[in-house]
Amino acid sequence: MKKILLLILASFGLLSVRAADKELEAKVQALLSKMTLEEKVRLSYAQTRFMSPGVQRLGVPELYTSDGPHGVRMEIQTHSWDHADWTNDSCTAFPALTCLAATWQPQLAAQYGRMVGEEARYRNKSVLLGPGVNIYRTPLNGRNFEYMGEDPILASRMCVPYIQGLQSNGVAACVKHYALNEQEVFRNHVDVRVSDRALYELYLRPFHAAVVEGGAWSVMGSYNQYMDQYATHNRRLINDILKKEWGFDGAVISDWGAAHDTDEAIFNGLDLEMGSFTDGLSMEAPLNSYDKYYLAKAYLEKCRKGEVPESVINDKAGRMLRLILRTSMAENRGFGSMNSPEHVATARKIAQEGIVLLKNNGILPLAPKANARILVVGENAVRSLCEGGGSSELKARDEVSPLRGIQERFGNACTVSYAKGYVSGRAMFGQADELPQSLYDSLRQEAVEMAKNVDYVIYVGGLNKNHFQDCEGGDRLTYNLPFGQDQLVAELLAANKNTILVMVSGNAYDMPWLASAPALVQSWYLGSESGHALADIISGDVCPSGKLPFSFAYRLNDYPAHKMGAVGYPGVSPDKLPQTLTGKISQPLNSELLLQSAIKGWKNIQFEQTPGDGAKKDESQIYGEDILVGYRWLDYFKTKVRFPFGFGLSYTTFQYGKPTIQGRTVSVEVKNTGKVAGQEVVQFYVGDDKASVVRPVKELKHFDKIALAPGESKVVTYTISDDDLKYFDETRHAWVAENGTFTIYVAASAADVKGKVSFKY
Ligand code: BGC
């Protein structure tokens, strides 16, 4: 009876969705039927740096976009990249998406999306340029902090509620950067070569979830190339996969300056061209050059000559109208809100739940005696980390620095002093300040001397949002921490054995000093409430529960993109590509060939001119590790990892019972065996025991974050779906599950399996 009722309700839901869709389509068609050719074409290119026009005559408003994804960016000048310097555009800076991913809490992603959408709505923005869901392939990628880690299922589970929450305000998500934009070096042209299997299993997976499950209303085409064609107007990525295969009915928006060709833009599915003749951030387009855009006059002329079928013109304009109807013209949109107490509290909560405790010999939570002396060291304790980093920069209304957070929390009972320890220069795009060594030496010596005379040192360092750090437009140059920090940290640890390390970054880094560190806290870019959230964790007011969304390997070469050499990262000129692996430029690579080669360390590859590549000059790269990215690679080659994917400590302890399976449902009991309340992320990975192709040892399929009081236990369950068993068979272009036995791993991280069960399919 209950089932039947549910079915009826579900079909009603479906009907009402369909009715809404029908109504929307009727409006799109009604508008199209009234529009001139000129008006239709005009919808498809920018009118200012961040806005595109509507149709004034018909009451269709403009479309205002804004970065994204961690808050609503400050206003930018109408026709340049300069800040507009308004006084009323300060926002709540939410933690970076890496931090959101590290919460492993989809409910927080839903709140994040809803609230960032409310801020966008208040600022009258209809498209928020985010979330970013590119895969963490190399720890050098300057934009990893804007993405959600190395695992496509984690990124998918987190981006879907973000998008739904955001769009519930009538503000469109613009999921970026579609696709294969996993690095910033050569980002404006690098031609990425990848197998279909890796494409579907890893790189497209979160985009698929964003569009099909999240219902994203727009997608941003990336700068790079794929199969010798710019991604932003790439026939295969956009027309064949996104629009035909996945049924995406929204608009494809170019990244700023990512369009390069009129014909391709017209016929390969680009719907809105933004930022042309700029490299995305620095170059200035000549004022009022909008009519020179690829989808402007040149497009119109082709239409007038009858070279563009009406169906193409109407499809493009129709998609833009649909986007405007869903957002700027949506009835019953709320008015939004900025900097509400709820937003600030949620930003803090996400930060608390995303911070990852990596090491602790018991010094944390910090409970200093009255009058204890605490020295805070490190530039990141006082630096604004909302500024810089490129387009995701934010002007936070209030940014609580770590120093302020520590002072507020401990300053009543203890003395809190501060030493900078190192400096880094301005947060600038495309430039890094050169500072004299003598400055580093004197700051280091001062901090180390001060460290000798205190009870505790809290070091707050890591990366920042400078060029060549966690910043758009460039990648990091080394795996080590910058600005002489390795030496500084080592000397601090030697000077005071009670030195707690807090590292802020959106990336993994080397830790030559780790063995002598009593505690290490991984902080991400935490936004407005950074200092409060850090103090909450350090003091134990909140029990840490974040888990790494990517692996912290020992060495750069443990990441296969680097192990492969320049062909894998950052790319080489086409004549240096290995012929045996490459095949024809216009065809996807062969996954099995790549994997077999990878297994042999790519020793069998020859470097010769690839037939069929013609005069191509742009750097190309091969995603030669194929599907074995991150822990999939480390697992397969049994490589020891410093801190595995999914890892994070707590102030309490959890005991896992023996998992059982009944039918398709795996159950495991988890108990809090410690003294404080805490949260655990129970992870379920699936591995195919015997397959006809190379498969990862195990892949994350499900997770659940549970809260447990001391002594409390809960049973966590996971029901295996057919999809969880499948790999992408590129010869059949289909997802396939092979018969046989699968192992389900119940784990506390990719390297901490608590129990296994078998499942026969
Ligand atoms: C970035 C995008 C951003 C756009 C607008 C580009 O440089 O790649 O992520 O949304 O600029 O600022």
XYZ file of C-alpha atoms in Angstrom, residues 23-508:
486
model
C 5.817 25.757 -19.439
C 9.458 26.799 -19.668
C 9.752 25.437 -23.198
C 6.577 27.242 -24.212
C 8.062 30.498 -22.972
C 11.330 29.855 -24.803
C 9.468 29.163 -28.040
C 7.164 32.142 -27.611
C 10.136 34.463 -27.177
C 12.049 32.927 -30.052
C 9.098 33.386 -32.361
C 9.104 37.122 -31.668
C 12.826 37.679 -32.017
C 14.772 38.985 -34.982
C 17.910 37.243 -36.166
C 19.991 40.088 -34.733
C 18.397 39.710 -31.340
C 18.993 35.971 -31.298
C 22.658 36.328 -32.184
C 23.148 39.112 -29.666
C 22.325 36.745 -26.817
C 25.483 34.764 -27.448
C 28.272 37.162 -26.571
C 29.283 39.430 -23.742
C 28.327 43.048 -23.282
C 30.723 43.763 -20.424
C 33.420 41.761 -18.733
C 30.890 39.730 -16.743
C 27.482 40.426 -18.287
C 25.629 39.429 -21.427
C 22.588 41.192 -22.838
C 18.959 40.180 -22.918
C 16.346 41.461 -25.337
C 15.219 44.831 -24.078
C 12.363 45.113 -26.561
C 10.786 41.931 -25.191
C 11.504 42.477 -21.535
C 14.265 39.871 -21.343
C 16.857 41.116 -18.865
C 20.632 40.893 -18.930
C 22.503 37.993 -17.430
C 24.952 38.982 -14.726
C 27.620 36.444 -13.875
C 30.168 36.423 -11.075
C 32.977 34.267 -9.782
C 32.712 31.851 -7.800
C 32.995 29.348 -6.409
C 33.779 30.190 -2.755
C 31.690 33.310 -2.430
C 30.562 36.180 -4.629
C 33.567 38.025 -5.991
C 33.971 41.746 -5.503
C 32.691 43.900 -8.379
C 34.974 44.135 -11.390
C 35.176 47.139 -13.746
C 32.744 47.066 -16.627
C 35.327 46.592 -19.358
C 38.550 45.647 -17.585
C 39.788 43.222 -14.954
C 40.399 45.933 -12.377
C 38.431 45.902 -9.163
C 35.550 48.365 -9.172
C 36.385 49.290 -5.570
C 32.840 49.377 -4.332
C 32.237 49.542 -0.615
C 29.147 47.368 -0.513
C 30.382 44.178 -2.146
C 32.076 42.416 0.773
C 30.837 38.883 1.182
C 30.952 35.817 3.350
C 33.988 33.889 2.189
C 33.155 30.224 2.394
C 35.962 27.694 2.741
C 37.580 26.612 -0.518
C 36.017 23.633 -2.282
C 38.930 21.404 -1.196
C 37.806 22.036 2.356
C 34.200 21.314 1.481
C 35.308 18.015 -0.065
C 37.328 17.265 3.069
C 34.156 17.432 5.168
C 32.784 14.405 3.292
C 29.418 15.808 4.298
C 26.984 16.326 1.405
C 24.534 18.120 3.697
C 27.119 20.832 4.229
C 27.574 21.069 0.470
C 23.832 21.709 0.149
C 24.014 24.499 2.732
C 27.126 25.957 1.143
C 25.417 26.057 -2.257
C 22.214 27.538 -0.922
C 23.992 30.276 0.983
C 26.460 31.240 -1.681
C 23.402 31.434 -3.926
C 21.658 33.740 -1.481
C 24.677 36.040 -1.548
C 24.741 35.924 -5.351
C 21.041 36.695 -5.451
C 21.433 39.642 -3.124
C 24.151 40.995 -5.392
C 21.898 40.479 -8.400
C 24.059 37.833 -10.035
C 22.262 35.187 -12.034
C 25.145 32.831 -12.760
C 27.765 31.862 -10.220
C 30.899 30.641 -11.956
C 31.402 27.360 -10.158
C 31.704 24.798 -8.745
C 34.989 23.490 -10.121
C 35.146 19.741 -10.437
C 38.382 19.005 -12.262
C 40.265 16.016 -10.932
C 43.343 16.305 -8.734
C 45.979 14.798 -10.990
C 49.083 16.642 -9.820
C 49.813 18.418 -6.542
C 51.391 21.224 -8.536
C 48.115 22.362 -10.113
C 47.641 25.970 -9.023
C 43.866 25.582 -8.982
C 43.373 22.381 -7.025
C 42.077 24.432 -4.126
C 39.019 25.289 -6.244
C 38.297 21.618 -6.957
C 37.177 18.633 -4.940
C 40.043 16.194 -4.925
C 41.193 13.108 -6.727
C 38.135 10.909 -6.567
C 35.235 11.328 -8.975
C 32.655 9.811 -6.647
C 33.588 12.094 -3.768
C 33.529 15.108 -6.110
C 30.173 13.984 -7.536
C 28.531 13.391 -4.180
C 29.664 16.846 -3.038
C 28.945 18.895 -6.152
C 25.375 17.722 -6.699
C 23.907 19.158 -3.465
C 26.013 22.324 -3.907
C 24.432 22.869 -7.325
C 20.923 22.083 -6.152
C 21.283 24.398 -3.166
C 22.681 27.196 -5.298
C 20.049 26.887 -8.003
C 17.214 26.843 -5.474
C 17.776 30.629 -5.419
C 17.250 31.011 -9.136
C 21.008 31.406 -9.533
C 22.623 29.107 -12.067
C 25.678 27.038 -11.352
C 28.282 27.156 -14.095
C 30.194 23.927 -13.617
C 33.814 24.327 -14.624
C 36.201 23.744 -16.320
C 34.794 21.361 -18.909
C 36.984 19.428 -19.443
C 40.496 18.071 -18.887
C 41.783 21.316 -17.375
C 43.897 19.634 -14.696
C 46.794 22.074 -14.716
C 47.513 25.739 -15.268
C 50.798 25.453 -17.156
C 49.981 25.840 -20.880
C 46.327 26.076 -19.870
C 45.454 28.262 -22.822
C 46.384 25.683 -25.412
C 47.656 22.337 -24.105
C 46.129 19.458 -26.053
C 45.164 16.710 -23.640
C 45.213 13.146 -24.879
C 43.383 10.634 -22.844
C 41.568 7.355 -23.276
C 37.802 7.233 -23.289
C 37.946 4.983 -20.298
C 39.825 7.505 -18.158
C 37.658 10.280 -19.576
C 34.419 8.616 -18.557
C 35.554 6.914 -15.349
C 37.385 9.908 -13.910
C 37.420 13.238 -15.663
C 33.842 13.514 -16.913
C 32.250 11.733 -14.008
C 31.654 14.736 -11.728
C 30.457 16.798 -14.701
C 28.014 14.043 -15.545
C 26.743 14.026 -11.969
C 26.543 17.837 -11.975
C 24.421 17.874 -15.110
C 22.339 14.717 -14.835
C 21.811 14.526 -11.071
C 22.438 18.132 -10.060
C 20.560 19.581 -13.033
C 23.165 22.307 -13.586
C 21.874 25.088 -15.823
C 25.228 26.034 -17.307
C 28.659 24.587 -17.919
C 31.910 26.441 -18.588
C 34.076 25.227 -21.455
C 37.748 25.177 -20.493
C 40.807 26.799 -22.089
C 42.743 23.710 -23.099
C 42.344 21.527 -26.166
C 41.169 17.975 -26.533
C 41.694 15.975 -29.712
C 43.209 18.994 -31.411
C 40.217 21.239 -30.784
C 39.593 23.859 -28.107
C 37.475 22.437 -25.326
C 35.156 25.423 -25.269
C 33.933 24.562 -28.750
C 34.838 20.937 -28.889
C 32.480 18.901 -30.981
C 32.929 15.701 -29.068
C 32.910 17.084 -25.529
C 30.030 19.470 -26.024
C 27.812 18.328 -28.849
C 28.299 14.590 -28.678
C 28.737 13.964 -24.983
C 27.328 16.849 -22.944
C 24.349 17.747 -25.073
C 23.452 14.534 -26.928
C 24.577 11.757 -24.624
C 23.687 13.454 -21.338
C 20.754 15.512 -22.589
C 22.085 18.788 -21.156
C 19.545 21.507 -21.955
C 21.431 24.447 -20.420
C 23.973 26.826 -21.877
C 27.664 26.292 -22.512
C 29.589 29.412 -21.535
C 33.164 29.850 -22.684
C 35.837 30.384 -20.113
C 36.947 33.995 -20.360
C 38.925 34.138 -23.575
C 38.655 30.432 -24.356
C 36.906 30.816 -27.727
C 39.113 30.839 -30.819
C 37.074 30.203 -33.919
C 33.716 31.287 -35.333
C 32.758 28.113 -37.174
C 33.637 25.870 -34.290
C 31.874 28.154 -31.839
C 28.744 28.148 -33.976
C 28.596 24.494 -34.815
C 30.216 22.819 -31.822
C 27.817 23.951 -29.185
C 29.176 27.136 -27.604
C 26.203 29.206 -26.471
C 27.745 32.230 -24.770
C 31.147 33.712 -25.505
C 32.790 35.627 -22.677
C 36.095 37.417 -22.197
C 37.509 37.014 -25.704
C 40.876 38.545 -26.503
C 41.941 38.274 -22.897
C 43.877 35.416 -21.425
C 41.344 35.114 -18.708
C 42.873 37.413 -16.175
C 45.512 39.846 -17.264
C 45.281 41.060 -20.863
C 42.963 43.947 -21.571
C 40.644 43.677 -24.522
C 40.355 46.856 -26.562
C 37.390 48.775 -25.236
C 34.093 47.887 -26.862
C 35.563 45.028 -28.811
C 32.546 42.870 -28.155
C 31.352 43.063 -31.746
C 34.596 41.409 -32.772
C 33.873 38.295 -30.743
C 33.727 35.031 -32.669
C 30.003 34.720 -31.999
C 29.297 38.386 -32.792
C 29.400 40.027 -36.231
C 31.144 37.078 -37.842
C 28.360 34.770 -36.667
C 25.648 37.191 -37.740
C 27.137 37.536 -41.210
C 27.207 33.804 -41.667
C 23.577 33.599 -40.590
C 22.636 36.324 -43.061
C 24.389 34.461 -45.843
C 22.331 31.406 -44.966
C 25.356 29.422 -43.827
C 23.898 28.571 -40.442
C 20.747 26.453 -40.263
C 17.906 28.023 -38.356
C 17.870 25.058 -36.000
C 21.392 25.957 -34.829
C 20.518 29.621 -34.352
C 17.371 28.786 -32.415
C 19.064 26.143 -30.331
C 21.759 28.570 -29.210
C 19.392 31.461 -28.527
C 16.918 29.040 -26.962
C 19.508 27.802 -24.508
C 20.365 31.368 -23.511
C 16.696 32.202 -23.077
C 16.204 29.078 -20.979
C 19.101 30.163 -18.763
C 17.679 33.663 -18.378
C 14.163 32.349 -17.741
C 15.472 29.986 -15.073
C 17.414 32.760 -13.359
C 16.947 36.478 -14.067
C 13.307 35.955 -15.067
C 12.437 33.289 -12.525
C 9.229 34.028 -10.724
C 9.190 33.783 -6.957
C 12.936 34.110 -6.555
C 13.918 35.190 -3.084
C 15.808 38.425 -2.626
C 18.818 36.708 -1.129
C 20.944 37.943 1.729
C 24.546 38.853 2.448
C 26.700 38.134 5.454
C 23.803 36.851 7.500
C 24.734 35.270 10.835
C 23.602 31.958 9.344
C 26.057 32.297 6.453
C 28.940 33.139 8.747
C 28.080 30.291 11.123
C 27.865 27.847 8.237
C 31.197 28.996 6.845
C 32.672 28.246 10.266
C 30.980 24.864 10.482
C 32.251 23.801 7.074
C 35.749 24.918 8.038
C 35.584 22.993 11.314
C 34.452 19.843 9.568
C 36.965 20.126 6.753
C 40.158 20.705 8.753
C 42.137 17.472 8.821
C 44.241 16.393 11.774
C 47.187 14.592 10.197
C 49.432 13.894 13.169
C 49.046 14.132 16.930
C 51.258 12.710 19.649
C 48.776 13.856 22.262
C 49.687 17.535 22.430
C 46.310 18.337 20.884
C 43.758 19.372 21.931
C 45.783 22.125 23.470
C 45.015 22.691 27.134
C 47.579 25.201 28.341
C 48.001 25.976 32.006
C 47.016 29.463 33.164
C 49.605 32.045 32.207
C 51.212 29.753 29.652
C 53.084 31.540 26.872
C 51.985 30.784 23.334
C 53.953 32.030 20.374
C 52.220 32.094 17.010
C 54.625 32.025 14.061
C 54.054 32.290 10.328
C 52.787 34.717 7.762
C 49.587 32.759 7.200
C 48.572 33.524 10.761
C 47.896 37.106 9.724
C 47.716 37.179 5.946
C 44.441 37.544 4.080
C 43.984 34.271 2.247
C 40.728 35.321 0.630
C 42.685 37.721 -1.553
C 44.713 36.455 -4.486
C 44.555 33.105 -6.215
C 42.995 34.484 -9.405
C 39.313 34.605 -10.207
C 38.211 32.989 -6.947
C 39.552 35.954 -4.950
C 37.118 37.372 -2.432
C 36.645 40.518 -0.432
C 35.478 39.082 2.858
C 33.494 41.426 5.078
C 35.423 40.042 8.008
C 38.278 37.576 7.792
C 39.206 36.195 11.174
C 42.906 35.452 10.979
C 44.377 32.426 12.766
C 46.247 34.786 15.097
C 43.018 36.530 16.046
C 41.235 33.202 16.504
C 44.005 31.919 18.784
C 44.117 35.179 20.728
C 40.362 35.162 21.246
C 40.357 31.544 22.374
C 43.479 31.425 24.546
C 44.357 35.071 25.157
C 42.373 35.429 28.390
C 44.333 32.835 30.289
C 47.617 32.838 28.356
C 49.975 35.301 26.738
C 49.877 35.105 22.977
C 52.760 36.652 21.046
C 53.542 36.607 17.355
C 56.536 36.369 15.032
C 56.227 36.430 11.273
C 58.974 33.864 10.580
C 58.894 34.386 6.817
C 57.370 36.632 4.171
C 56.085 35.995 0.695
C 55.270 39.228 -1.095
C 52.006 40.412 -2.542
C 49.127 38.225 -3.614
C 49.402 38.990 -7.299
C 48.389 37.170 -10.383
C 51.212 36.536 -12.819
C 54.027 37.826 -10.671
C 56.035 36.719 -7.672
C 57.962 39.147 -5.549
C 61.661 38.457 -5.156
C 62.725 39.128 -1.610
C 66.315 39.180 -0.300
C 67.668 36.128 1.537
C 68.814 38.339 4.413
C 65.180 39.155 5.140
C 64.290 35.465 5.389
C 67.295 34.836 7.624
C 66.503 37.584 10.081
C 62.790 36.711 10.315
C 63.649 33.047 10.857
C 66.254 33.759 13.515
C 63.921 36.091 15.362
C 61.116 33.488 15.432
C 63.433 30.676 16.502
C 64.878 32.761 19.342
C 61.371 33.642 20.548
C 60.325 29.977 20.300
C 62.953 29.012 22.880
C 61.273 31.045 25.586
C 57.635 29.985 25.338
C 55.570 26.991 26.394
C 53.975 26.402 23.011
C 54.535 27.425 19.448
C 51.692 27.348 16.963
C 53.106 27.595 13.480
C 50.718 28.712 10.730
C 52.339 28.441 7.307
C 51.913 26.484 4.114
C 51.156 27.848 0.670
C 49.274 31.018 -0.150
C 47.458 32.610 -3.094
C 50.542 34.047 -4.788
C 51.502 33.216 -8.323
C 53.253 29.812 -8.431
C 51.434 28.806 -5.251
C 47.729 28.030 -5.030
C 46.869 30.465 -7.769
C 45.272 30.459 -11.169
C 47.411 30.987 -14.265
C 50.445 29.044 -13.076
C 51.370 25.882 -11.236
C 53.621 25.402 -8.247
C 57.238 24.936 -9.189
C 58.207 22.408 -6.533
C 56.605 19.939 -4.132
C 58.266 21.626 -1.160
C 56.819 24.430 0.863
C 57.990 27.841 -0.351
C 59.612 30.862 1.324
C 62.253 28.903 3.226
C 59.667 27.214 5.416
C 61.313 23.788 5.499
C 64.317 25.283 7.266
C 62.214 27.522 9.463
C 59.940 24.668 10.568
C 62.874 22.341 11.251
C 64.553 25.003 13.391
C 61.353 25.786 15.287
C 60.825 22.108 16.048
C 64.390 21.887 17.338
C 63.968 25.031 19.431
C 60.677 24.029 21.051
C 59.357 20.485 21.216
C 55.820 21.766 21.809
C 55.491 23.159 18.323
C 52.119 22.528 16.697
C 52.114 22.838 12.925
C 49.167 24.200 11.002
C 49.612 24.206 7.237
C 47.274 26.113 4.972
C 47.100 24.873 1.380
C 44.906 23.465 -1.339
C 47.560 20.933 -2.273
C 49.825 18.242 -0.908
